[in-house]
């Protein structure tokens, strides 16, 4: 004759099984966000303190990064190709990026000797007057670009020197931390570029999964 399991023990067993399932779900690590056009940094990284000036001759500091996302791109107004191409592409993507979350595009000139606020104003207005164009002393610019993970170097002598610089974009969180980098990739017969479709899609993925650290 089979012994019946007391109802109390049966209820306890069911509860334990259910609790085990919940723990398994909680302990399963979330899938990493896979980006088409770049990658997420494993840890949020605070930016170096900086004091720059924008195209309207207003101060631009770490405080200007709060409460919205920021997409940084470095360059210079005398750039013959990468900078105008990139700013034109960002201008085309800007309205779609804003639909995802509040965001500002920040063009950081690493050539303050030639790129005065007035020069930056006329330059960036050609692409989008809402973009920020900022610059400052090299003592402010260099630590910021280093903490963004971007590089630049002056090439040549005299008035017609050029500036070699990174061509990627860096995404900064509303908490002022470095979150992701978008890097241009080369396709057959085309110059390396970050495709706008991939950028917009990746930005949406990051925003939906982002948890401030």
mmCIF file of C-alpha atoms in Angstrom:
data_model
loop_
_atom_site.group_PDB
_atom_site.id
_atom_site.type_symbol
_atom_site.label_atom_id
_atom_site.label_comp_id
_atom_site.label_asym_id
_atom_site.label_seq_id
_atom_site.Cartn_x
_atom_site.Cartn_y
_atom_site.Cartn_z
ATOM 1 C CA UNK A 1 0.000 0.000 0.000
ATOM 2 C CA UNK A 2 1.451 3.380 -1.083
ATOM 3 C CA UNK A 3 1.962 6.054 1.527
ATOM 4 C CA UNK A 4 0.397 9.402 0.669
ATOM 5 C CA UNK A 5 2.636 12.468 0.835
ATOM 6 C CA UNK A 6 1.221 14.978 3.304
ATOM 7 C CA UNK A 7 -0.209 18.067 1.618
ATOM 8 C CA UNK A 8 2.127 20.339 3.588
ATOM 9 C CA UNK A 9 5.236 18.558 2.290
ATOM 10 C CA UNK A 10 3.878 18.659 -1.265
ATOM 11 C CA UNK A 11 3.338 22.416 -1.072
ATOM 12 C CA UNK A 12 6.856 22.934 0.311
ATOM 13 C CA UNK A 13 8.363 20.844 -2.496
ATOM 14 C CA UNK A 14 6.518 22.862 -5.147
ATOM 15 C CA UNK A 15 7.658 26.130 -3.579
ATOM 16 C CA UNK A 16 11.276 24.966 -3.486
ATOM 17 C CA UNK A 17 11.150 23.945 -7.140
ATOM 18 C CA UNK A 18 9.698 27.332 -8.076
ATOM 19 C CA UNK A 19 12.304 29.179 -5.995
ATOM 20 C CA UNK A 20 15.068 27.206 -7.670
ATOM 21 C CA UNK A 21 13.784 28.287 -11.063
ATOM 22 C CA UNK A 22 13.707 31.944 -10.018
ATOM 23 C CA UNK A 23 17.264 31.745 -8.693
ATOM 24 C CA UNK A 24 18.426 30.153 -11.931
ATOM 25 C CA UNK A 25 16.907 33.017 -13.915
ATOM 26 C CA UNK A 26 18.467 35.654 -11.659
ATOM 27 C CA UNK A 27 21.888 34.007 -11.704
ATOM 28 C CA UNK A 28 21.965 33.711 -15.493
ATOM 29 C CA UNK A 29 24.087 36.624 -16.740
ATOM 30 C CA UNK A 30 22.434 38.911 -19.321
ATOM 31 C CA UNK A 31 23.507 38.501 -22.924
ATOM 32 C CA UNK A 32 26.115 41.080 -23.912
ATOM 33 C CA UNK A 33 24.900 43.773 -26.281
ATOM 34 C CA UNK A 34 26.261 43.064 -29.759
ATOM 35 C CA UNK A 35 26.884 46.146 -31.877
ATOM 36 C CA UNK A 36 27.145 46.298 -35.661
ATOM 37 C CA UNK A 37 29.405 49.345 -35.784
ATOM 38 C CA UNK A 38 31.550 49.232 -32.657
ATOM 39 C CA UNK A 39 31.724 47.857 -29.147
ATOM 40 C CA UNK A 40 30.789 48.651 -25.568
ATOM 41 C CA UNK A 41 33.566 49.320 -23.099
ATOM 42 C CA UNK A 42 33.484 46.662 -20.346
ATOM 43 C CA UNK A 43 33.321 49.335 -17.643
ATOM 44 C CA UNK A 44 32.028 52.890 -17.674
ATOM 45 C CA UNK A 45 34.984 55.262 -17.547
ATOM 46 C CA UNK A 46 34.779 58.803 -16.174
ATOM 47 C CA UNK A 47 36.187 61.543 -18.374
ATOM 48 C CA UNK A 48 39.032 63.806 -17.334
ATOM 49 C CA UNK A 49 37.871 67.191 -16.008
ATOM 50 C CA UNK A 50 37.892 69.758 -18.810
ATOM 51 C CA UNK A 51 37.082 73.422 -19.455
ATOM 52 C CA UNK A 52 36.538 74.187 -23.126
ATOM 53 C CA UNK A 53 34.700 76.876 -25.099
ATOM 54 C CA UNK A 54 31.986 76.298 -27.717
ATOM 55 C CA UNK A 55 31.221 78.050 -30.997
ATOM 56 C CA UNK A 56 29.124 80.633 -29.150
ATOM 57 C CA UNK A 57 32.040 81.437 -26.828
ATOM 58 C CA UNK A 58 30.244 79.757 -23.932
ATOM 59 C CA UNK A 59 31.986 77.497 -21.443
ATOM 60 C CA UNK A 60 31.721 73.767 -22.140
ATOM 61 C CA UNK A 61 32.649 71.495 -19.239
ATOM 62 C CA UNK A 62 31.812 68.067 -17.829
ATOM 63 C CA UNK A 63 28.573 69.584 -16.531
ATOM 64 C CA UNK A 64 27.365 69.972 -20.123
ATOM 65 C CA UNK A 65 27.336 66.198 -20.514
ATOM 66 C CA UNK A 66 24.685 65.462 -17.881
ATOM 67 C CA UNK A 67 21.041 64.560 -18.575
ATOM 68 C CA UNK A 68 21.666 63.629 -22.217
ATOM 69 C CA UNK A 69 23.842 61.360 -24.307
ATOM 70 C CA UNK A 70 26.844 62.868 -26.103
ATOM 71 C CA UNK A 71 28.466 61.659 -29.308
ATOM 72 C CA UNK A 72 32.052 62.931 -29.566
ATOM 73 C CA UNK A 73 34.048 63.235 -32.774
ATOM 74 C CA UNK A 74 37.474 64.904 -32.969
ATOM 75 C CA UNK A 75 38.971 66.744 -35.919
ATOM 76 C CA UNK A 76 39.756 70.204 -37.296
ATOM 77 C CA UNK A 77 38.088 72.610 -39.716
ATOM 78 C CA UNK A 78 40.934 72.434 -42.266
ATOM 79 C CA UNK A 79 40.432 68.672 -42.553
ATOM 80 C CA UNK A 80 40.105 67.857 -46.261
ATOM 81 C CA UNK A 81 37.987 64.708 -46.097
ATOM 82 C CA UNK A 82 37.202 62.760 -42.913
ATOM 83 C CA UNK A 83 35.720 65.635 -40.881
ATOM 84 C CA UNK A 84 33.284 67.065 -43.455
ATOM 85 C CA UNK A 85 32.215 63.573 -44.513
ATOM 86 C CA UNK A 86 31.625 62.512 -40.911
ATOM 87 C CA UNK A 87 29.733 65.656 -39.921
ATOM 88 C CA UNK A 88 27.570 65.347 -43.015
ATOM 89 C CA UNK A 89 26.707 61.751 -42.106
ATOM 90 C CA UNK A 90 25.971 62.682 -38.490
ATOM 91 C CA UNK A 91 23.717 65.501 -39.677
ATOM 92 C CA UNK A 92 21.759 62.952 -41.731
ATOM 93 C CA UNK A 93 21.434 60.582 -38.737
ATOM 94 C CA UNK A 94 20.755 63.227 -36.101
ATOM 95 C CA UNK A 95 16.941 63.346 -36.267
ATOM 96 C CA UNK A 96 16.708 59.547 -35.923
ATOM 97 C CA UNK A 97 19.186 59.484 -33.042
ATOM 98 C CA UNK A 98 17.104 62.088 -31.195
ATOM 99 C CA UNK A 99 14.029 59.878 -31.524
ATOM 100 C CA UNK A 100 15.847 57.207 -29.505
ATOM 101 C CA UNK A 101 16.969 59.483 -26.637
ATOM 102 C CA UNK A 102 18.160 63.051 -25.995
ATOM 103 C CA UNK A 103 21.606 63.362 -27.583
ATOM 104 C CA UNK A 104 24.105 66.045 -28.565
ATOM 105 C CA UNK A 105 26.779 65.768 -31.238
ATOM 106 C CA UNK A 106 30.067 67.283 -30.066
ATOM 107 C CA UNK A 107 32.737 68.156 -32.642
ATOM 108 C CA UNK A 108 35.951 68.631 -30.675
ATOM 109 C CA UNK A 109 38.568 70.593 -32.603
ATOM 110 C CA UNK A 110 42.089 69.531 -31.683
ATOM 111 C CA UNK A 111 43.516 72.473 -33.659
ATOM 112 C CA UNK A 112 42.825 75.483 -31.397
ATOM 113 C CA UNK A 113 45.562 77.540 -33.064
ATOM 114 C CA UNK A 114 43.437 77.932 -36.204
ATOM 115 C CA UNK A 115 39.951 76.924 -35.027
ATOM 116 C CA UNK A 116 38.640 79.971 -33.174
ATOM 117 C CA UNK A 117 35.036 79.995 -31.891
ATOM 118 C CA UNK A 118 34.012 82.168 -34.860
ATOM 119 C CA UNK A 119 35.591 79.705 -37.272
ATOM 120 C CA UNK A 120 33.885 76.794 -35.541
ATOM 121 C CA UNK A 121 30.527 78.590 -35.651
ATOM 122 C CA UNK A 122 30.539 79.063 -39.414
ATOM 123 C CA UNK A 123 31.932 75.571 -39.956
ATOM 124 C CA UNK A 124 29.468 73.583 -37.865
ATOM 125 C CA UNK A 125 26.456 75.676 -38.943
ATOM 126 C CA UNK A 126 26.959 74.364 -42.453
ATOM 127 C CA UNK A 127 26.153 70.862 -41.208
ATOM 128 C CA UNK A 128 23.736 71.441 -38.314
ATOM 129 C CA UNK A 129 23.424 74.528 -36.075
ATOM 130 C CA UNK A 130 22.384 72.260 -33.181
ATOM 131 C CA UNK A 131 25.764 70.542 -33.113
ATOM 132 C CA UNK A 132 28.280 71.601 -30.501
ATOM 133 C CA UNK A 133 31.725 72.637 -31.748
ATOM 134 C CA UNK A 134 34.245 73.025 -28.945
ATOM 135 C CA UNK A 135 37.948 73.604 -28.449
ATOM 136 C CA UNK A 136 40.409 74.894 -25.852
ATOM 137 C CA UNK A 137 43.996 74.835 -24.747
ATOM 138 C CA UNK A 138 45.971 71.703 -25.544
ATOM 139 C CA UNK A 139 46.357 71.164 -21.798
ATOM 140 C CA UNK A 140 42.570 70.673 -21.691
ATOM 141 C CA UNK A 141 42.123 68.865 -25.002
ATOM 142 C CA UNK A 142 44.773 66.183 -24.620
ATOM 143 C CA UNK A 143 43.588 64.664 -21.300
ATOM 144 C CA UNK A 144 40.007 64.640 -22.606
ATOM 145 C CA UNK A 145 40.845 62.892 -25.876
ATOM 146 C CA UNK A 146 42.961 60.377 -23.998
ATOM 147 C CA UNK A 147 40.096 59.517 -21.629
ATOM 148 C CA UNK A 148 37.786 59.235 -24.650
ATOM 149 C CA UNK A 149 40.242 56.780 -26.194
ATOM 150 C CA UNK A 150 40.859 59.017 -29.236
ATOM 151 C CA UNK A 151 44.218 60.166 -30.588
ATOM 152 C CA UNK A 152 45.619 62.959 -32.739
ATOM 153 C CA UNK A 153 48.986 64.309 -33.882
ATOM 154 C CA UNK A 154 50.153 67.400 -35.770
ATOM 155 C CA UNK A 155 51.861 66.578 -39.080
ATOM 156 C CA UNK A 156 54.069 68.945 -41.102
ATOM 157 C CA UNK A 157 55.403 72.420 -40.499
ATOM 158 C CA UNK A 158 54.355 75.948 -41.357
ATOM 159 C CA UNK A 159 50.815 77.279 -41.778
ATOM 160 C CA UNK A 160 49.580 74.332 -43.854
ATOM 161 C CA UNK A 161 50.189 71.594 -41.281
ATOM 162 C CA UNK A 162 47.665 68.765 -41.067
ATOM 163 C CA UNK A 163 46.310 66.810 -38.114
ATOM 164 C CA UNK A 164 46.117 63.026 -38.087
ATOM 165 C CA UNK A 165 43.249 61.956 -35.841
ATOM 166 C CA UNK A 166 40.922 59.104 -34.937
ATOM 167 C CA UNK A 167 37.913 58.736 -37.202
ATOM 168 C CA UNK A 168 35.582 56.960 -34.761
ATOM 169 C CA UNK A 169 32.837 58.355 -32.553
ATOM 170 C CA UNK A 170 32.688 57.909 -28.784
ATOM 171 C CA UNK A 171 29.371 57.713 -26.943
ATOM 172 C CA UNK A 172 29.231 59.324 -23.499
ATOM 173 C CA UNK A 173 26.408 58.573 -21.055
ATOM 174 C CA UNK A 174 24.138 61.113 -19.316
ATOM 175 C CA UNK A 175 26.342 60.491 -16.264
ATOM 176 C CA UNK A 176 29.394 61.748 -18.182
ATOM 177 C CA UNK A 177 31.066 58.356 -18.603
ATOM 178 C CA UNK A 178 32.529 56.759 -21.719
ATOM 179 C CA UNK A 179 30.228 53.938 -22.814
ATOM 180 C CA UNK A 180 30.935 52.849 -26.385
ATOM 181 C CA UNK A 181 32.995 53.534 -29.487
ATOM 182 C CA UNK A 182 31.783 53.365 -33.077
ATOM 183 C CA UNK A 183 34.547 52.618 -35.559
ATOM 184 C CA UNK A 184 34.515 53.038 -39.332
ATOM 185 C CA UNK A 185 34.831 49.884 -41.388
ATOM 186 C CA UNK A 186 35.969 49.573 -44.973
ATOM 187 C CA UNK A 187 33.827 48.146 -47.747
ATOM 188 C CA UNK A 188 35.044 47.195 -51.187
ATOM 189 C CA UNK A 189 35.522 50.322 -53.284
ATOM 190 C CA UNK A 190 34.518 52.702 -50.470
ATOM 191 C CA UNK A 191 36.327 54.729 -47.834
ATOM 192 C CA UNK A 192 36.013 53.469 -44.235
ATOM 193 C CA UNK A 193 32.844 54.776 -42.598
ATOM 194 C CA UNK A 194 30.310 54.196 -39.843
ATOM 195 C CA UNK A 195 27.032 53.370 -41.537
ATOM 196 C CA UNK A 196 24.161 55.483 -40.219
ATOM 197 C CA UNK A 197 21.715 52.578 -40.161
ATOM 198 C CA UNK A 198 24.053 50.592 -37.928
ATOM 199 C CA UNK A 199 24.813 53.621 -35.732
ATOM 200 C CA UNK A 200 21.123 54.336 -35.077
ATOM 201 C CA UNK A 201 20.364 50.686 -34.379
ATOM 202 C CA UNK A 202 23.335 50.325 -32.029
ATOM 203 C CA UNK A 203 22.445 53.510 -30.165
ATOM 204 C CA UNK A 204 18.917 52.176 -29.572
ATOM 205 C CA UNK A 205 20.341 48.895 -28.227
ATOM 206 C CA UNK A 206 22.670 50.715 -25.855
ATOM 207 C CA UNK A 207 19.979 53.047 -24.515
ATOM 208 C CA UNK A 208 17.492 50.213 -23.914
ATOM 209 C CA UNK A 209 20.033 48.098 -22.035
ATOM 210 C CA UNK A 210 22.013 50.813 -20.250
ATOM 211 C CA UNK A 211 22.253 50.712 -16.463
ATOM 212 C CA UNK A 212 24.321 53.497 -14.835
ATOM 213 C CA UNK A 213 27.326 52.154 -12.924
#
